PDB file of C-alpha atoms in Angstrom:
ATOM      1  CA  MET A   1      -5.886  -9.378 -45.102  1.00  0.00           C
ATOM      2  CA  LEU A   2      -2.872 -11.692 -44.762  1.00  0.00           C
ATOM      3  CA  ALA A   3      -1.849  -9.957 -41.539  1.00  0.00           C
ATOM      4  CA  ILE A   4      -5.300 -10.542 -40.047  1.00  0.00           C
ATOM      5  CA  PHE A   5      -5.191 -14.218 -41.035  1.00  0.00           C
ATOM      6  CA  VAL A   6      -1.724 -14.646 -39.512  1.00  0.00           C
ATOM      7  CA  SER A   7      -2.875 -12.914 -36.323  1.00  0.00           C
ATOM      8  CA  ILE A   8      -5.966 -15.127 -36.009  1.00  0.00           C
ATOM      9  CA  ASN A   9      -3.948 -18.268 -36.763  1.00  0.00           C
ATOM     10  CA  PHE A  10      -1.369 -17.338 -34.131  1.00  0.00           C
ATOM     11  CA  THR A  11      -4.107 -16.705 -31.558  1.00  0.00           C
ATOM     12  CA  VAL A  12      -5.757 -20.064 -32.267  1.00  0.00           C
ATOM     13  CA  GLN A  13      -2.411 -21.847 -31.978  1.00  0.00           C
ATOM     14  CA  ALA A  14      -1.656 -20.085 -28.704  1.00  0.00           C
ATOM     15  CA  GLN A  15      -5.058 -21.007 -27.282  1.00  0.00           C
ATOM     16  CA  SER A  16      -4.609 -24.605 -28.413  1.00  0.00           C
ATOM     17  CA  ALA A  17      -1.173 -24.781 -26.779  1.00  0.00           C
ATOM     18  CA  TYR A  18      -2.577 -23.314 -23.559  1.00  0.00           C
ATOM     19  CA  SER A  19      -5.456 -25.825 -23.530  1.00  0.00           C
ATOM     20  CA  LYS A  20      -3.075 -28.749 -24.045  1.00  0.00           C
ATOM     21  CA  GLN A  21      -0.783 -27.508 -21.265  1.00  0.00           C
ATOM     22  CA  LYS A  22      -3.731 -27.020 -18.917  1.00  0.00           C
ATOM     23  CA  ALA A  23      -5.048 -30.512 -19.690  1.00  0.00           C
ATOM     24  CA  LYS A  24      -1.593 -31.944 -19.019  1.00  0.00           C
ATOM     25  CA  GLU A  25      -1.382 -30.146 -15.673  1.00  0.00           C
ATOM     26  CA  GLN A  26      -4.874 -31.288 -14.672  1.00  0.00           C
ATOM     27  CA  LYS A  27      -4.040 -34.904 -15.527  1.00  0.00           C
ATOM     28  CA  LYS A  28      -0.945 -34.676 -13.348  1.00  0.00           C
ATOM     29  CA  GLU A  29      -2.931 -33.081 -10.532  1.00  0.00           C
ATOM     30  CA  TYR A  30      -5.583 -35.805 -10.812  1.00  0.00           C
ATOM     31  CA  LYS A  31      -2.983 -38.548 -10.357  1.00  0.00           C
ATOM     32  CA  GLN A  32      -1.418 -36.709  -7.415  1.00  0.00           C
ATOM     33  CA  LYS A  33      -4.773 -36.313  -5.669  1.00  0.00           C
ATOM     34  CA  VAL A  34      -5.787 -39.949  -6.163  1.00  0.00           C
ATOM     35  CA  LYS A  35      -2.457 -40.992  -4.662  1.00  0.00           C
ATOM     36  CA  ARG A  36      -2.713 -38.544  -1.743  1.00  0.00           C
ATOM     37  CA  TYR A  37      -6.285 -39.495  -0.915  1.00  0.00           C
ATOM     38  CA  ALA A  38      -5.353 -43.192  -0.861  1.00  0.00           C
ATOM     39  CA  GLN A  39      -2.255 -42.666   1.266  1.00  0.00           C
ATOM     40  CA  GLU A  40      -3.958 -40.374   3.790  1.00  0.00           C
ATOM     41  CA  GLY A  41      -7.188 -42.346   4.119  1.00  0.00           C
ATOM     42  CA  TRP A  42      -9.629 -39.873   2.539  1.00  0.00           C
ATOM     43  CA  GLN A  43     -13.082 -41.127   1.510  1.00  0.00           C
ATOM     44  CA  ILE A  44     -15.773 -39.667  -0.746  1.00  0.00           C
ATOM     45  CA  PHE A  45     -18.439 -37.822   1.243  1.00  0.00           C
ATOM     46  CA  GLY A  46     -22.130 -37.619   0.361  1.00  0.00           C
ATOM     47  CA  SER A  47     -21.904 -39.252  -3.060  1.00  0.00           C
ATOM     48  CA  SER A  48     -22.554 -42.665  -4.579  1.00  0.00           C
ATOM     49  CA  HIS A  49     -19.688 -42.150  -7.041  1.00  0.00           C
ATOM     50  CA  THR A  50     -16.215 -43.485  -6.458  1.00  0.00           C
ATOM     51  CA  LEU A  51     -13.531 -40.958  -5.625  1.00  0.00           C
ATOM     52  CA  GLU A  52     -11.877 -41.499  -9.003  1.00  0.00           C
ATOM     53  CA  VAL A  53     -15.107 -40.787 -10.903  1.00  0.00           C
ATOM     54  CA  ALA A  54     -15.776 -37.689  -8.790  1.00  0.00           C
ATOM     55  CA  LEU A  55     -12.307 -36.353  -9.585  1.00  0.00           C
ATOM     56  CA  LEU A  56     -12.643 -37.026 -13.313  1.00  0.00           C
ATOM     57  CA  THR A  57     -16.037 -35.275 -13.390  1.00  0.00           C
ATOM     58  CA  HIS A  58     -14.558 -32.329 -11.490  1.00  0.00           C
ATOM     59  CA  TYR A  59     -11.697 -31.808 -13.929  1.00  0.00           C
ATOM     60  CA  GLU A  60     -13.971 -32.235 -16.942  1.00  0.00           C
ATOM     61  CA  ALA A  61     -16.099 -29.377 -15.593  1.00  0.00           C
ATOM     62  CA  LEU A  62     -13.014 -27.163 -15.397  1.00  0.00           C
ATOM     63  CA  GLU A  63     -11.946 -27.808 -18.987  1.00  0.00           C
ATOM     64  CA  ASN A  64     -14.183 -25.204 -20.653  1.00  0.00           C
ATOM     65  CA  GLY A  65     -12.260 -22.317 -19.085  1.00  0.00           C
ATOM     66  CA  GLU A  66     -15.462 -20.623 -17.945  1.00  0.00           C
ATOM     67  CA  THR A  67     -15.659 -22.429 -14.611  1.00  0.00           C
ATOM     68  CA  THR A  68     -13.545 -21.778 -11.528  1.00  0.00           C
ATOM     69  CA  GLY A  69     -12.789 -24.238  -8.735  1.00  0.00           C
ATOM     70  CA  ILE A  70     -12.992 -23.118  -5.097  1.00  0.00           C
ATOM     71  CA  THR A  71     -11.882 -25.230  -2.128  1.00  0.00           C
ATOM     72  CA  GLY A  72     -13.312 -25.364   1.387  1.00  0.00           C
ATOM     73  CA  PHE A  73     -11.786 -26.947   4.506  1.00  0.00           C
ATOM     74  CA  ALA A  74     -13.334 -27.900   7.839  1.00  0.00           C
ATOM     75  CA  THR A  75     -12.932 -30.013  10.951  1.00  0.00           C
ATOM     76  CA  SER A  76     -15.869 -31.126  13.087  1.00  0.00           C
ATOM     77  CA  THR A  77     -17.121 -33.938  15.302  1.00  0.00           C
ATOM     78  CA  ASN A  78     -20.412 -33.801  13.376  1.00  0.00           C
ATOM     79  CA  LYS A  79     -20.655 -34.468   9.638  1.00  0.00           C
ATOM     80  CA  ASN A  80     -23.634 -32.130   9.097  1.00  0.00           C
ATOM     81  CA  ILE A  81     -21.890 -29.275  10.885  1.00  0.00           C
ATOM     82  CA  GLY A  82     -18.760 -30.027   8.891  1.00  0.00           C
ATOM     83  CA  LYS A  83     -20.756 -29.704   5.674  1.00  0.00           C
ATOM     84  CA  ASP A  84     -21.931 -26.209   6.673  1.00  0.00           C
ATOM     85  CA  LYS A  85     -18.411 -25.202   7.655  1.00  0.00           C
ATOM     86  CA  LEU A  86     -17.125 -26.292   4.263  1.00  0.00           C
ATOM     87  CA  MET A  87     -19.445 -23.886   2.471  1.00  0.00           C
ATOM     88  CA  MET A  88     -18.467 -21.019   4.775  1.00  0.00           C
ATOM     89  CA  SER A  89     -14.800 -21.803   4.247  1.00  0.00           C
ATOM     90  CA  ALA A  90     -15.162 -21.803   0.451  1.00  0.00           C
ATOM     91  CA  CYS A  91     -17.101 -18.518   0.462  1.00  0.00           C
ATOM     92  CA  THR A  92     -14.509 -16.901   2.731  1.00  0.00           C
ATOM     93  CA  SER A  93     -11.631 -18.164   0.591  1.00  0.00           C
ATOM     94  CA  TYR A  94     -13.224 -16.836  -2.596  1.00  0.00           C
ATOM     95  CA  ALA A  95     -14.060 -13.462  -1.030  1.00  0.00           C
ATOM     96  CA  GLN A  96     -10.512 -13.023   0.277  1.00  0.00           C
ATOM     97  CA  MET A  97      -9.001 -13.800  -3.130  1.00  0.00           C
ATOM     98  CA  ILE A  98     -11.329 -11.385  -4.883  1.00  0.00           C
ATOM     99  CA  GLY A  99     -10.742  -8.707  -2.235  1.00  0.00           C
ATOM    100  CA  SER A 100      -6.987  -9.147  -2.590  1.00  0.00           C
ATOM    101  CA  ASN A 101      -7.240  -8.894  -6.400  1.00  0.00           C
ATOM    102  CA  LEU A 102      -9.282  -5.703  -6.107  1.00  0.00           C
ATOM    103  CA  LYS A 103      -6.898  -4.120  -3.635  1.00  0.00           C
ATOM    104  CA  GLY A 104      -3.957  -4.989  -5.879  1.00  0.00           C
ATOM    105  CA  ARG A 105      -5.582  -3.316  -8.891  1.00  0.00           C
ATOM    106  CA  ILE A 106      -6.508  -0.201  -6.951  1.00  0.00           C
ATOM    107  CA  VAL A 107      -3.030   0.147  -5.437  1.00  0.00           C
ATOM    108  CA  GLU A 108      -1.336  -0.496  -8.781  1.00  0.00           C
ATOM    109  CA  ASP A 109      -3.541   1.650 -11.017  1.00  0.00           C
ATOM    110  CA  MET A 110      -4.981   4.321  -8.729  1.00  0.00           C
ATOM    111  CA  ALA A 111      -2.661   4.858  -5.743  1.00  0.00           C
ATOM    112  CA  SER A 112      -0.880   7.811  -7.340  1.00  0.00           C
ATOM    113  CA  THR A 113      -4.170   9.700  -7.761  1.00  0.00           C
ATOM    114  CA  LEU A 114      -5.637   8.910  -4.328  1.00  0.00           C
ATOM    115  CA  SER A 115      -5.087  10.940  -1.186  1.00  0.00           C
ATOM    116  CA  THR A 116      -3.870   9.334   2.032  1.00  0.00           C
ATOM    117  CA  GLU A 117      -7.370   9.701   3.439  1.00  0.00           C
ATOM    118  CA  GLU A 118      -8.922   7.991   0.404  1.00  0.00           C
ATOM    119  CA  LEU A 119      -6.463   5.103   0.632  1.00  0.00           C
ATOM    120  CA  SER A 120      -7.429   4.691   4.278  1.00  0.00           C
ATOM    121  CA  GLU A 121     -11.133   4.721   3.363  1.00  0.00           C
ATOM    122  CA  PHE A 122     -10.527   2.045   0.759  1.00  0.00           C
ATOM    123  CA  GLU A 123      -9.015  -0.187   3.456  1.00  0.00           C
ATOM    124  CA  HIS A 124     -12.367  -0.125   5.260  1.00  0.00           C
ATOM    125  CA  PHE A 125     -14.171  -0.718   1.976  1.00  0.00           C
ATOM    126  CA  TYR A 126     -12.170  -3.875   1.186  1.00  0.00           C
ATOM    127  CA  ALA A 127     -13.376  -5.542   4.399  1.00  0.00           C
ATOM    128  CA  ALA A 128     -16.991  -4.545   3.729  1.00  0.00           C
ATOM    129  CA  TYR A 129     -16.745  -5.727   0.128  1.00  0.00           C
ATOM    130  CA  GLU A 130     -15.379  -9.131   1.124  1.00  0.00           C
ATOM    131  CA  ASN A 131     -18.286  -9.628   3.533  1.00  0.00           C
ATOM    132  CA  LYS A 132     -20.767  -8.797   0.776  1.00  0.00           C
ATOM    133  CA  VAL A 133     -19.010 -11.141  -1.663  1.00  0.00           C
ATOM    134  CA  LYS A 134     -19.290 -13.993   0.863  1.00  0.00           C
ATOM    135  CA  ALA A 135     -23.037 -13.441   1.060  1.00  0.00           C
ATOM    136  CA  GLU A 136     -23.573 -13.088  -2.696  1.00  0.00           C
ATOM    137  CA  ILE A 137     -21.347 -15.942  -3.847  1.00  0.00           C
ATOM    138  CA  ARG A 138     -22.904 -18.553  -1.576  1.00  0.00           C
ATOM    139  CA  GLY A 139     -25.861 -19.107  -3.879  1.00  0.00           C
ATOM    140  CA  GLU A 140     -23.609 -19.474  -6.929  1.00  0.00           C
ATOM    141  CA  LEU A 141     -21.333 -22.265  -5.657  1.00  0.00           C
ATOM    142  CA  ARG A 142     -22.053 -25.799  -6.875  1.00  0.00           C
ATOM    143  CA  LEU A 143     -20.567 -28.685  -4.946  1.00  0.00           C
ATOM    144  CA  SER A 144     -18.383 -30.818  -7.203  1.00  0.00           C
ATOM    145  CA  TYR A 145     -17.246 -33.347  -4.625  1.00  0.00           C
ATOM    146  CA  SER A 146     -16.139 -33.584  -1.006  1.00  0.00           C
ATOM    147  CA  VAL A 147     -13.974 -35.957   0.979  1.00  0.00           C
ATOM    148  CA  TYR A 148     -13.407 -36.705   4.630  1.00  0.00           C
ATOM    149  CA  LYS A 149     -11.176 -38.704   6.931  1.00  0.00           C
ATOM    150  CA  GLN A 150     -11.127 -39.446  10.615  1.00  0.00           C
ATOM    151  CA  THR A 151      -8.933 -37.384  12.895  1.00  0.00           C
ATOM    152  CA  THR A 152      -8.591 -36.410  16.549  1.00  0.00           C
ATOM    153  CA  VAL A 153      -9.241 -32.976  18.062  1.00  0.00           C
ATOM    154  CA  GLN A 154      -8.251 -32.425  21.693  1.00  0.00           C
ATOM    155  CA  GLY A 155      -8.407 -36.132  22.303  1.00  0.00           C
ATOM    156  CA  LYS A 156     -11.858 -36.525  20.762  1.00  0.00           C
ATOM    157  CA  SER A 157     -12.765 -38.393  17.583  1.00  0.00           C
ATOM    158  CA  ALA A 158     -13.578 -35.975  14.742  1.00  0.00           C
ATOM    159  CA  TYR A 159     -13.645 -35.613  10.967  1.00  0.00           C
ATOM    160  CA  GLU A 160     -11.509 -33.555   8.631  1.00  0.00           C
ATOM    161  CA  PHE A 161     -13.227 -32.394   5.442  1.00  0.00           C
ATOM    162  CA  GLU A 162     -12.245 -30.964   2.065  1.00  0.00           C
ATOM    163  CA  ALA A 163     -14.823 -29.816  -0.486  1.00  0.00           C
ATOM    164  CA  TYR A 164     -14.373 -28.663  -4.058  1.00  0.00           C
ATOM    165  CA  TYR A 165     -16.952 -26.285  -5.486  1.00  0.00           C
ATOM    166  CA  LEU A 166     -17.491 -25.000  -9.019  1.00  0.00           C
ATOM    167  CA  ILE A 167     -18.642 -21.551 -10.002  1.00  0.00           C
ATOM    168  CA  ASP A 168     -19.583 -20.225 -13.423  1.00  0.00           C
ATOM    169  CA  GLU A 169     -17.489 -17.122 -14.060  1.00  0.00           C
ATOM    170  CA  ALA A 170     -20.376 -15.178 -15.639  1.00  0.00           C
ATOM    171  CA  ALA A 171     -22.512 -15.767 -12.536  1.00  0.00           C
ATOM    172  CA  ALA A 172     -19.544 -14.967 -10.299  1.00  0.00           C
ATOM    173  CA  SER A 173     -18.993 -11.657 -12.089  1.00  0.00           C
ATOM    174  CA  LYS A 174     -22.613 -10.654 -11.473  1.00  0.00           C
ATOM    175  CA  ALA A 175     -22.310 -11.653  -7.823  1.00  0.00           C
ATOM    176  CA  ARG A 176     -19.168  -9.518  -7.434  1.00  0.00           C
ATOM    177  CA  ILE A 177     -20.919  -6.521  -8.947  1.00  0.00           C
ATOM    178  CA  ARG A 178     -23.931  -6.969  -6.652  1.00  0.00           C
ATOM    179  CA  ALA A 179     -21.566  -7.143  -3.709  1.00  0.00           C
ATOM    180  CA  PHE A 180     -19.840  -3.952  -4.853  1.00  0.00           C
ATOM    181  CA  HIS A 181     -23.077  -2.003  -5.136  1.00  0.00           C
ATOM    182  CA  ASN A 182     -24.140  -3.145  -1.668  1.00  0.00           C
ATOM    183  CA  ALA A 183     -20.781  -2.343  -0.082  1.00  0.00           C
ATOM    184  CA  ALA A 184     -20.454   0.994  -1.894  1.00  0.00           C
ATOM    185  CA  LYS A 185     -23.641   2.302  -0.272  1.00  0.00           C
ATOM    186  CA  GLU A 186     -21.639   2.912   2.888  1.00  0.00           C
ATOM    187  CA  SER A 187     -18.397   4.057   1.243  1.00  0.00           C
ATOM    188  CA  ALA A 188     -17.983   7.573  -0.136  1.00  0.00           C
ATOM    189  CA  VAL A 189     -14.662   6.774  -1.790  1.00  0.00           C
ATOM    190  CA  ALA A 190     -16.092   3.689  -3.544  1.00  0.00           C
ATOM    191  CA  GLN A 191     -18.959   5.795  -4.872  1.00  0.00           C
ATOM    192  CA  LYS A 192     -16.545   8.491  -6.068  1.00  0.00           C
ATOM    193  CA  TYR A 193     -14.479   6.010  -8.090  1.00  0.00           C
ATOM    194  CA  ALA A 194     -17.351   3.636  -8.882  1.00  0.00           C
ATOM    195  CA  ASP A 195     -16.657   3.381 -12.630  1.00  0.00           C
ATOM    196  CA  GLN A 196     -13.009   2.382 -12.206  1.00  0.00           C
ATOM    197  CA  VAL A 197     -13.645   0.010  -9.316  1.00  0.00           C
ATOM    198  CA  SER A 198     -16.542  -1.668 -11.158  1.00  0.00           C
ATOM    199  CA  LYS A 199     -14.249  -2.282 -14.126  1.00  0.00           C
ATOM    200  CA  PHE A 200     -11.631  -3.900 -11.885  1.00  0.00           C
ATOM    201  CA  ILE A 201     -14.272  -6.136 -10.310  1.00  0.00           C
ATOM    202  CA  GLU A 202     -15.662  -7.233 -13.676  1.00  0.00           C
ATOM    203  CA  GLU A 203     -12.156  -8.187 -14.794  1.00  0.00           C
ATOM    204  CA  ALA A 204     -11.329 -10.089 -11.617  1.00  0.00           C
ATOM    205  CA  PHE A 205     -10.706 -13.791 -12.121  1.00  0.00           C
ATOM    206  CA  VAL A 206      -9.566 -16.603  -9.867  1.00  0.00           C
ATOM    207  CA  GLU A 207      -7.560 -19.442 -11.338  1.00  0.00           C
TER     208      GLU A 207
END
């Protein structure tokens, strides 16, 4: 009984220490971003809030540990087009990270049991899976805030954008699984190892 209590107490202390360290890092990052935005001439985009309030709200949303932040980047001469590009950029970034995580798990945990042909088939599957993730994750992203500044592209006046999206990890996990099932329909090797691959996808997480 004492051992269980000690174990639980140690776990709580470790979680508390992690939370404090994370909060400290986020506070530092907040100050760095406010300074960078001011120095580089960034402005809040599409919001009535000040940039400082938008940043504070963003980091508060990340504090619960169940929400992930995804960033999108874009450059355009048109603000509406830039907004669309930001979403595509964020979806692509997320899909590439998840695809890379999945490939790493498969190579690390399964490579020794896979044939050369199966490894080659998985390479094709990764690309298909990333495309499906991009499609599935789009509806799960929530815009936290976006910023823009004026720039020049090939001598023409344009805008540079950055957007920060939030995604609930439970919803993201379901989206990844949907993407896997859709991509696996055209992949024999993914169907063969469906149980293992599904487990890897469920465990995937982006900091």
